[in-house]
Amino acid sequence: MHKGLAIYPGSFDPPTNGHLDLIERGAKIFEDLVVAILRNSEKSPMFTVAERREMLQELTAHLKNVRIDTFDGLMVEYAKSLDATCILRGIRAISDYEYELQMALMNRKLEPTLETVFMMPADKYSYVSSRLVREVAQAGGPVKGLVPEVVEHKLREKLDPAYKLRDVRMMEMLESPGGSELGRRERKRKRKA
Ligand code: PNS
């Protein structure tokens, strides 16, 4: 295990199974791992930073050496403020390489003591990206297996507000032995009529 702290920075909008796979691999080789969500992204995000943080916290609760944080401005400055020694990034395919190489070399120019470490997620996630997940979900397609269940749920809530209402009603039905409150009221109304 590598002594010291590593940072895994990103947008995580939303977190995917590929991100989680990389976090789990990183947690095995680094003593401490901080998953850092960029706050000042120029893109208009689907999930707020608070929502992304909450999802990541829930997804990594079983990893005791992993914590979730947010940052603004230059990543290397944030890394320095935590005394981090490494930046962790995932590479899925050759297409990622050019952008990641540029970023790693720019970060090295800005802070030569900080080393970028690349890891590959499981090949079954090699085509999964937050952008494609958003695109598929927004078009009503299935994202099962691409994102953790909690994220799938949040995506459905975000894209279909009626889904949340259905969920609440379903919970009501399951929790009350005589059926839902709405059902009871409806039966009472019919008895009176
Ligand atoms: O998940 P993403 O969107 O590929 O993550 C990109 C991220 C957040 C790692 C990168 O944009 C970043 O570090 N931004 C902070 C600003 C910064 O330091 N820019 C210089 C990078 S060379």
Coordinates of N, CA and C and ligand atoms in Angstrom, one line a residue:
M1 N 0.8 -1.2 0.0 CA 0.0 0.0 0.0 C 0.9 1.3 0.0
H2 N 0.5 2.2 -0.8 CA 1.2 3.5 -0.9 C 0.9 4.4 0.2
K3 N 1.9 4.8 1.0 CA 1.7 5.7 2.2 C 1.3 7.1 1.6
G4 N 0.4 7.7 2.3 CA 0.1 9.1 1.9 C -1.3 9.1 1.3
L5 N -1.6 10.4 0.9 CA -3.0 10.6 0.5 C -3.1 10.9 -1.0
A6 N -4.1 10.3 -1.7 CA -4.3 10.5 -3.1 C -5.6 11.2 -3.3
I7 N -5.7 11.9 -4.4 CA -7.0 12.6 -4.7 C -7.5 12.1 -6.0
Y8 N -8.8 11.7 -6.0 CA -9.4 11.3 -7.2 C -10.4 12.4 -7.6
P9 N -10.0 13.4 -8.5 CA -10.9 14.5 -8.8 C -11.8 14.2 -10.0
G10 N -12.9 14.9 -10.0 CA -13.8 14.7 -11.2 C -15.1 15.5 -11.0
S11 N -15.9 15.3 -12.0 CA -17.2 16.0 -12.0 C -18.3 15.1 -11.4
F12 N -18.2 13.8 -11.7 CA -19.1 12.8 -11.1 C -20.6 13.1 -11.2
D13 N -21.0 13.5 -12.5 CA -22.3 14.0 -12.7 C -23.1 13.1 -13.7
P14 N -23.5 11.9 -13.3 CA -23.5 11.4 -11.9 C -22.4 10.4 -11.8
P15 N -22.2 9.9 -10.5 CA -21.2 8.8 -10.3 C -21.7 7.6 -11.1
T16 N -20.7 6.9 -11.7 CA -21.1 5.7 -12.5 C -20.4 4.4 -11.8
N17 N -20.7 3.3 -12.3 CA -20.1 2.0 -11.8 C -18.6 2.1 -12.1
G18 N -18.2 2.8 -13.2 CA -16.8 2.9 -13.6 C -16.1 3.7 -12.5
H19 N -16.7 4.8 -12.0 CA -16.1 5.6 -11.0 C -15.9 4.8 -9.7
L20 N -17.0 4.1 -9.4 CA -17.0 3.3 -8.1 C -15.9 2.2 -8.2
D21 N -15.8 1.6 -9.4 CA -14.8 0.5 -9.6 C -13.4 1.1 -9.3
L22 N -13.2 2.3 -9.9 CA -11.8 3.0 -9.7 C -11.6 3.4 -8.3
I23 N -12.6 3.8 -7.6 CA -12.5 4.2 -6.2 C -12.1 3.0 -5.3
E24 N -12.7 1.9 -5.6 CA -12.4 0.6 -4.9 C -11.0 0.2 -5.2
R25 N -10.6 0.3 -6.4 CA -9.2 -0.1 -6.7 C -8.2 0.9 -6.0
G26 N -8.5 2.2 -6.1 CA -7.6 3.2 -5.5 C -7.5 3.0 -4.0
A27 N -8.7 2.6 -3.4 CA -8.7 2.5 -1.9 C -7.8 1.3 -1.5
K28 N -7.5 0.4 -2.4 CA -6.7 -0.8 -2.1 C -5.2 -0.4 -2.1
I29 N -4.9 0.6 -2.9 CA -3.4 0.9 -3.1 C -3.0 2.2 -2.4
F30 N -3.9 3.0 -2.0 CA -3.5 4.3 -1.3 C -4.0 4.2 0.1
E31 N -3.2 4.7 1.0 CA -3.5 4.7 2.4 C -4.8 5.5 2.7
D32 N -4.9 6.7 2.1 CA -6.1 7.5 2.1 C -6.4 8.0 0.7
L33 N -7.8 8.0 0.5 CA -8.2 8.5 -0.8 C -9.3 9.5 -0.7
V34 N -9.1 10.7 -1.3 CA -10.2 11.7 -1.2 C -10.8 11.8 -2.6
V35 N -12.1 11.6 -2.7 CA -12.8 11.8 -3.9 C -13.3 13.2 -4.0
A36 N -12.7 14.0 -4.9 CA -13.0 15.4 -4.9 C -13.8 15.9 -6.0
I37 N -15.0 16.5 -5.7 CA -15.9 16.9 -6.8 C -15.6 18.4 -7.1
L38 N -15.5 18.6 -8.4 CA -15.2 20.0 -8.8 C -16.5 20.8 -8.6
R39 N -16.4 22.0 -7.9 CA -17.6 22.8 -7.7 C -17.9 23.8 -8.8
N40 N -16.8 24.4 -9.4 CA -17.0 25.5 -10.3 C -17.0 25.1 -11.8
S41 N -17.5 23.9 -12.0 CA -17.6 23.4 -13.4 C -18.4 24.4 -14.3
E42 N -17.9 24.6 -15.5 CA -18.7 25.6 -16.4 C -19.9 24.9 -16.9
K43 N -19.9 23.6 -17.0 CA -21.0 22.9 -17.6 C -22.2 23.1 -16.7
S44 N -23.4 23.0 -17.3 CA -24.6 23.1 -16.4 C -24.9 21.6 -16.0
P45 N -24.7 21.3 -14.7 CA -24.8 19.9 -14.3 C -26.2 19.4 -14.1
M46 N -26.3 18.1 -14.1 CA -27.7 17.5 -13.9 C -27.9 17.4 -12.4
F47 N -26.9 17.1 -11.7 CA -27.0 17.0 -10.2 C -26.2 18.1 -9.5
T48 N -26.8 18.6 -8.4 CA -26.1 19.7 -7.7 C -24.9 19.0 -7.0
V49 N -23.9 19.8 -6.6 CA -22.7 19.3 -5.9 C -23.2 18.5 -4.7
A50 N -24.1 19.1 -4.0 CA -24.6 18.4 -2.7 C -25.2 17.0 -3.0
E51 N -25.9 16.9 -4.1 CA -26.5 15.6 -4.5 C -25.4 14.6 -4.8
R52 N -24.4 15.1 -5.6 CA -23.4 14.2 -6.0 C -22.6 13.8 -4.8
R53 N -22.4 14.7 -3.9 CA -21.6 14.4 -2.7 C -22.4 13.3 -1.8
E54 N -23.7 13.5 -1.7 CA -24.5 12.6 -0.9 C -24.5 11.2 -1.6
M55 N -24.6 11.1 -2.9 CA -24.6 9.8 -3.6 C -23.2 9.1 -3.3
L56 N -22.1 9.9 -3.5 CA -20.8 9.3 -3.4 C -20.5 8.9 -1.9
Q57 N -21.1 9.6 -1.0 CA -20.9 9.3 0.4 C -21.6 7.9 0.7
E58 N -22.8 7.8 0.2 CA -23.5 6.5 0.4 C -22.8 5.3 -0.3
L59 N -22.3 5.6 -1.5 CA -21.6 4.5 -2.3 C -20.3 4.1 -1.7
T60 N -19.6 4.9 -0.9 CA -18.3 4.6 -0.5 C -18.3 4.4 1.1
A61 N -19.5 4.3 1.7 CA -19.5 4.2 3.1 C -18.8 3.0 3.6
H62 N -18.7 1.9 2.8 CA -18.0 0.7 3.2 C -16.5 0.8 3.1
L63 N -16.0 1.9 2.6 CA -14.5 2.0 2.4 C -14.0 3.0 3.4
K64 N -13.4 2.5 4.4 CA -13.0 3.4 5.6 C -11.9 4.4 5.3
N65 N -11.1 4.1 4.3 CA -10.0 5.1 4.0 C -10.4 6.0 2.8
V66 N -11.7 6.1 2.5 CA -12.1 7.0 1.5 C -13.1 8.1 2.0
R67 N -12.8 9.4 1.6 CA -13.8 10.4 2.0 C -14.1 11.3 0.8
I68 N -15.2 12.0 0.9 CA -15.7 12.8 -0.2 C -15.5 14.2 0.2
D69 N -15.0 15.0 -0.8 CA -14.9 16.5 -0.6 C -15.2 17.2 -1.9
T70 N -15.2 18.5 -1.8 CA -15.4 19.3 -3.0 C -14.3 20.3 -3.1
F71 N -14.1 20.8 -4.3 CA -13.0 21.8 -4.4 C -13.4 22.8 -5.6
D72 N -12.7 23.9 -5.5 CA -12.8 25.0 -6.4 C -11.5 25.4 -7.0
G73 N -11.4 26.0 -8.1 CA -10.2 26.5 -8.7 C -9.2 25.4 -9.1
L74 N -7.9 25.7 -9.0 CA -6.9 24.7 -9.5 C -6.8 23.5 -8.6
M75 N -6.9 22.3 -9.3 CA -6.8 21.1 -8.6 C -5.5 20.9 -7.8
V76 N -4.4 21.3 -8.4 CA -3.1 21.2 -7.7 C -3.0 22.0 -6.5
E77 N -3.7 23.1 -6.4 CA -3.7 24.0 -5.2 C -4.4 23.3 -4.1
Y78 N -5.6 22.7 -4.5 CA -6.4 21.9 -3.6 C -5.6 20.7 -3.0
A79 N -4.9 20.0 -4.0 CA -4.1 18.8 -3.6 C -3.0 19.2 -2.6
K80 N -2.4 20.4 -2.9 CA -1.3 20.8 -2.0 C -1.9 21.1 -0.6
S81 N -3.1 21.7 -0.6 CA -3.7 22.1 0.7 C -4.0 20.9 1.6
L82 N -4.1 19.7 1.0 CA -4.4 18.5 1.7 C -3.1 17.7 1.9
D83 N -2.0 18.2 1.4 CA -0.7 17.5 1.5 C -0.8 16.1 0.7
A84 N -1.5 16.2 -0.4 CA -1.7 14.9 -1.2 C -0.4 14.7 -2.0
T85 N -0.1 13.4 -2.3 CA 1.1 13.1 -3.0 C 0.8 12.6 -4.4
C86 N -0.5 12.2 -4.6 CA -0.8 11.6 -5.9 C -2.2 12.1 -6.4
I87 N -2.4 12.1 -7.7 CA -3.7 12.3 -8.3 C -4.1 11.0 -9.0
L88 N -5.3 10.5 -8.7 CA -5.7 9.3 -9.3 C -6.7 9.7 -10.5
R89 N -6.4 9.1 -11.6 CA -7.4 9.3 -12.7 C -7.6 7.9 -13.4
G90 N -8.8 7.8 -14.0 CA -9.1 6.6 -14.7 C -8.9 6.7 -16.2
I91 N -8.4 5.7 -16.9 CA -8.3 5.7 -18.3 C -9.1 4.5 -18.8
R92 N -10.1 4.8 -19.7 CA -10.9 3.6 -20.2 C -10.4 3.2 -21.5
A93 N -10.1 4.1 -22.4 CA -9.8 3.7 -23.8 C -8.7 4.7 -24.3
I94 N -8.2 4.4 -25.5 CA -7.2 5.3 -26.1 C -7.7 6.7 -26.2
S95 N -9.0 6.8 -26.4 CA -9.6 8.1 -26.6 C -9.5 9.0 -25.4
D96 N -9.4 8.4 -24.2 CA -9.2 9.2 -23.0 C -7.8 9.7 -22.9
Y97 N -6.8 9.0 -23.5 CA -5.4 9.2 -23.3 C -4.9 10.6 -23.5
E98 N -5.3 11.2 -24.7 CA -4.8 12.5 -25.0 C -5.2 13.5 -24.0
Y99 N -6.4 13.6 -23.7 CA -6.9 14.6 -22.7 C -6.2 14.4 -21.3
E100 N -6.1 13.1 -20.9 CA -5.5 12.8 -19.6 C -4.0 13.1 -19.6
L101 N -3.4 12.8 -20.7 CA -1.9 13.2 -20.8 C -1.7 14.7 -20.7
Q102 N -2.5 15.4 -21.4 CA -2.4 16.9 -21.4 C -2.6 17.4 -20.0
M103 N -3.7 16.9 -19.3 CA -4.0 17.3 -18.0 C -2.9 16.9 -17.0
A104 N -2.4 15.7 -17.1 CA -1.3 15.2 -16.2 C -0.1 16.1 -16.4
L105 N 0.3 16.4 -17.6 CA 1.5 17.2 -17.9 C 1.3 18.6 -17.4
M106 N 0.1 19.2 -17.6 CA -0.1 20.5 -17.2 C -0.1 20.6 -15.6
N107 N -0.7 19.6 -15.0 CA -0.6 19.6 -13.5 C 0.8 19.4 -13.0
R108 N 1.6 18.6 -13.8 CA 3.0 18.4 -13.4 C 3.8 19.7 -13.5
K109 N 3.5 20.5 -14.6 CA 4.1 21.8 -14.8 C 3.8 22.7 -13.6
L110 N 2.5 22.7 -13.2 CA 2.0 23.6 -12.1 C 2.6 23.1 -10.8
E111 N 2.7 21.8 -10.6 CA 3.2 21.3 -9.3 C 4.0 20.0 -9.5
P112 N 5.3 20.2 -9.7 CA 6.1 19.0 -10.1 C 6.2 17.9 -9.0
T113 N 5.8 18.2 -7.8 CA 5.9 17.1 -6.8 C 4.7 16.2 -6.8
L114 N 3.7 16.6 -7.5 CA 2.4 15.8 -7.5 C 2.4 14.8 -8.6
E115 N 2.3 13.6 -8.3 CA 2.4 12.5 -9.4 C 0.9 12.1 -9.8
T116 N 0.7 12.0 -11.1 CA -0.6 11.4 -11.5 C -0.5 9.9 -11.7
V117 N -1.4 9.2 -11.2 CA -1.4 7.7 -11.3 C -2.7 7.3 -12.1
F118 N -2.5 6.6 -13.2 CA -3.6 6.1 -13.9 C -4.0 4.7 -13.6
M119 N -5.3 4.5 -13.5 CA -5.7 3.1 -13.3 C -6.9 2.8 -14.3
M120 N -7.0 1.5 -14.7 CA -8.1 1.1 -15.6 C -9.2 0.5 -14.9
P121 N -10.4 1.0 -15.1 CA -11.6 0.3 -14.5 C -11.8 -1.1 -15.2
A122 N -12.7 -1.9 -14.6 CA -13.0 -3.2 -15.2 C -13.4 -3.0 -16.6
D123 N -13.0 -3.9 -17.5 CA -13.4 -3.7 -19.0 C -14.9 -3.6 -19.2
K124 N -15.7 -4.2 -18.3 CA -17.1 -4.1 -18.6 C -17.6 -2.7 -18.4
Y125 N -16.8 -1.8 -17.9 CA -17.2 -0.4 -17.7 C -16.5 0.5 -18.7
S126 N -15.7 -0.1 -19.7 CA -14.8 0.7 -20.5 C -15.6 1.7 -21.4
Y127 N -16.9 1.5 -21.6 CA -17.6 2.4 -22.5 C -18.5 3.3 -21.6
V128 N -18.5 3.2 -20.3 CA -19.4 3.9 -19.5 C -18.9 5.3 -19.1
S129 N -19.6 6.3 -19.4 CA -19.2 7.7 -19.0 C -20.5 8.4 -18.4
S130 N -20.2 9.4 -17.6 CA -21.4 10.2 -17.0 C -22.2 10.8 -18.1
R131 N -21.5 11.3 -19.1 CA -22.2 12.0 -20.2 C -23.1 11.1 -20.9
L132 N -22.7 9.8 -21.3 CA -23.5 8.9 -22.0 C -24.7 8.4 -21.1
V133 N -24.4 8.2 -19.8 CA -25.4 7.8 -18.8 C -26.5 8.9 -18.8
R134 N -26.1 10.2 -18.8 CA -27.1 11.3 -18.7 C -27.9 11.2 -20.0
E135 N -27.2 11.0 -21.2 CA -27.9 11.1 -22.5 C -28.9 9.9 -22.6
V136 N -28.5 8.7 -22.2 CA -29.4 7.6 -22.2 C -30.6 7.8 -21.3
A137 N -30.3 8.2 -20.1 CA -31.4 8.4 -19.1 C -32.4 9.5 -19.6
Q138 N -31.8 10.6 -20.1 CA -32.7 11.7 -20.6 C -33.6 11.3 -21.7
A139 N -33.1 10.3 -22.5 CA -33.9 9.8 -23.6 C -34.8 8.7 -23.2
G140 N -34.9 8.4 -21.9 CA -35.8 7.3 -21.4 C -35.2 5.9 -21.5
G141 N -33.9 5.8 -21.8 CA -33.3 4.5 -21.9 C -32.9 3.9 -20.6
P142 N -32.6 2.6 -20.5 CA -32.2 1.9 -19.3 C -30.8 2.2 -18.9
V143 N -30.5 2.4 -17.7 CA -29.1 2.6 -17.2 C -28.7 1.6 -16.2
K144 N -29.5 0.6 -16.0 CA -29.2 -0.5 -15.1 C -27.9 -1.1 -15.4
G145 N -27.1 -1.3 -14.4 CA -25.8 -2.0 -14.6 C -24.7 -1.0 -15.0
L146 N -25.1 0.2 -15.4 CA -24.1 1.3 -15.7 C -23.8 2.2 -14.5
V147 N -24.8 2.3 -13.7 CA -24.6 3.2 -12.5 C -25.1 2.4 -11.3
P148 N -24.7 2.7 -10.1 CA -25.2 2.0 -8.9 C -26.7 2.3 -8.7
E149 N -27.4 1.4 -8.0 CA -28.8 1.5 -7.9 C -29.3 2.8 -7.3
V150 N -28.6 3.3 -6.4 CA -29.0 4.6 -5.8 C -28.9 5.7 -6.8
V151 N -28.0 5.6 -7.7 CA -27.9 6.7 -8.8 C -29.0 6.5 -9.8
E152 N -29.3 5.2 -10.1 CA -30.4 4.9 -11.0 C -31.7 5.5 -10.5
H153 N -31.9 5.3 -9.2 CA -33.1 5.9 -8.5 C -33.2 7.4 -8.6
K154 N -32.0 8.0 -8.3 CA -32.0 9.5 -8.3 C -32.2 10.0 -9.8
L155 N -31.7 9.3 -10.7 CA -31.8 9.7 -12.1 C -33.3 9.7 -12.5
R156 N -34.0 8.7 -12.1 CA -35.4 8.6 -12.4 C -36.2 9.7 -11.7
E157 N -35.9 9.9 -10.4 CA -36.5 11.0 -9.7 C -36.3 12.3 -10.4
K158 N -35.1 12.6 -10.8 CA -34.7 13.8 -11.4 C -35.5 14.0 -12.8
L159 N -35.6 12.9 -13.5 CA -36.1 13.1 -14.9 C -37.6 12.9 -14.9
D160 N -38.2 12.3 -13.9 CA -39.6 12.1 -13.9 C -40.2 12.3 -12.5
P161 N -40.6 13.6 -12.2 CA -41.0 13.9 -10.8 C -42.2 13.0 -10.3
A162 N -42.9 12.5 -11.3 CA -44.1 11.6 -10.9 C -43.6 10.3 -10.3
Y163 N -42.3 9.9 -10.7 CA -41.7 8.7 -10.2 C -41.6 8.8 -8.6
K164 N -41.2 9.9 -8.1 CA -41.0 10.1 -6.7 C -42.4 9.9 -6.0
L165 N -43.5 10.5 -6.6 CA -44.8 10.4 -6.0 C -45.2 8.9 -6.0
R166 N -45.0 8.2 -7.1 CA -45.3 6.8 -7.2 C -44.6 6.0 -6.1
D167 N -43.4 6.4 -5.9 CA -42.6 5.7 -4.8 C -43.2 5.9 -3.5
V168 N -43.6 7.2 -3.2 CA -44.1 7.5 -1.9 C -45.4 6.7 -1.6
R169 N -46.2 6.6 -2.7 CA -47.5 5.9 -2.6 C -47.3 4.4 -2.4
M170 N -46.3 3.9 -3.1 CA -45.9 2.5 -2.9 C -45.5 2.2 -1.5
M171 N -44.7 3.1 -0.9 CA -44.2 2.9 0.4 C -45.4 2.9 1.4
E172 N -46.3 3.8 1.1 CA -47.5 3.9 2.0 C -48.3 2.6 2.0
M173 N -48.4 2.0 0.8 CA -49.1 0.8 0.6 C -48.4 -0.4 1.3
L174 N -47.1 -0.4 1.2 CA -46.3 -1.5 1.8 C -46.3 -1.4 3.4
E175 N -46.3 -0.1 3.8 CA -46.2 0.1 5.3 C -47.5 -0.1 6.0
S176 N -48.6 0.2 5.4 CA -49.9 0.1 6.2 C -50.6 -1.2 5.8
P177 N -50.9 -2.1 6.8 CA -51.5 -3.4 6.5 C -52.8 -3.3 5.7
G178 N -53.6 -2.3 6.0 CA -54.9 -2.2 5.4 C -54.8 -1.5 4.0
G179 N -53.6 -1.3 3.5 CA -53.5 -0.6 2.2 C -53.1 0.8 2.5
S180 N -53.1 1.6 1.4 CA -52.6 3.0 1.5 C -53.7 3.9 2.1
E181 N -53.3 5.0 2.6 CA -54.2 6.0 3.2 C -55.2 6.4 2.1
L182 N -54.7 6.6 0.9 CA -55.6 7.0 -0.2 C -56.7 5.9 -0.4
G183 N -56.2 4.7 -0.4 CA -57.1 3.5 -0.6 C -58.2 3.5 0.5
R184 N -57.7 3.7 1.8 CA -58.7 3.6 2.9 C -59.7 4.7 2.7
R185 N -59.2 5.9 2.4 CA -60.2 7.1 2.3 C -61.2 6.8 1.1
E186 N -60.7 6.2 0.1 CA -61.5 5.9 -1.1 C -62.6 4.8 -0.7
R187 N -62.2 3.8 0.1 CA -63.1 2.8 0.5 C -64.2 3.4 1.4
K188 N -63.8 4.3 2.4 CA -64.7 4.9 3.3 C -65.7 5.7 2.5
R189 N -65.2 6.5 1.5 CA -66.1 7.3 0.7 C -67.1 6.5 0.0
K190 N -66.7 5.3 -0.5 CA -67.6 4.4 -1.2 C -68.7 3.9 -0.3
R191 N -68.2 3.5 1.0 CA -69.2 2.9 1.9 C -70.3 4.0 2.2
K192 N -69.9 5.2 2.4 CA -70.8 6.3 2.7 C -71.8 6.5 1.5
A193 N -71.3 6.4 0.3 CA -72.2 6.7 -0.8 C -73.3 5.7 -1.0
Ligands
PNS1 O1 -14.6 14.1 -14.5 P1 -13.9 15.2 -15.3 O2 -14.9 16.2 -15.8 O3 -13.1 14.6 -16.4 O4 -12.8 15.9 -14.3 C1 -12.0 16.9 -14.8 C2 -11.3 17.6 -13.6 C3 -12.3 18.1 -12.6 C4 -10.4 16.6 -12.9 C5 -10.5 18.8 -14.1 O5 -11.3 19.6 -15.0 C6 -9.9 19.7 -13.1 O6 -9.0 19.3 -12.4 N1 -10.4 20.9 -13.0 C7 -10.0 21.9 -11.9 C8 -9.3 23.1 -12.6 C9 -7.9 22.7 -12.9 O7 -7.1 22.4 -12.1 N2 -7.6 22.8 -14.2 C10 -6.3 22.4 -14.8 C11 -6.2 21.0 -15.1 S1 -4.9 20.7 -16.2

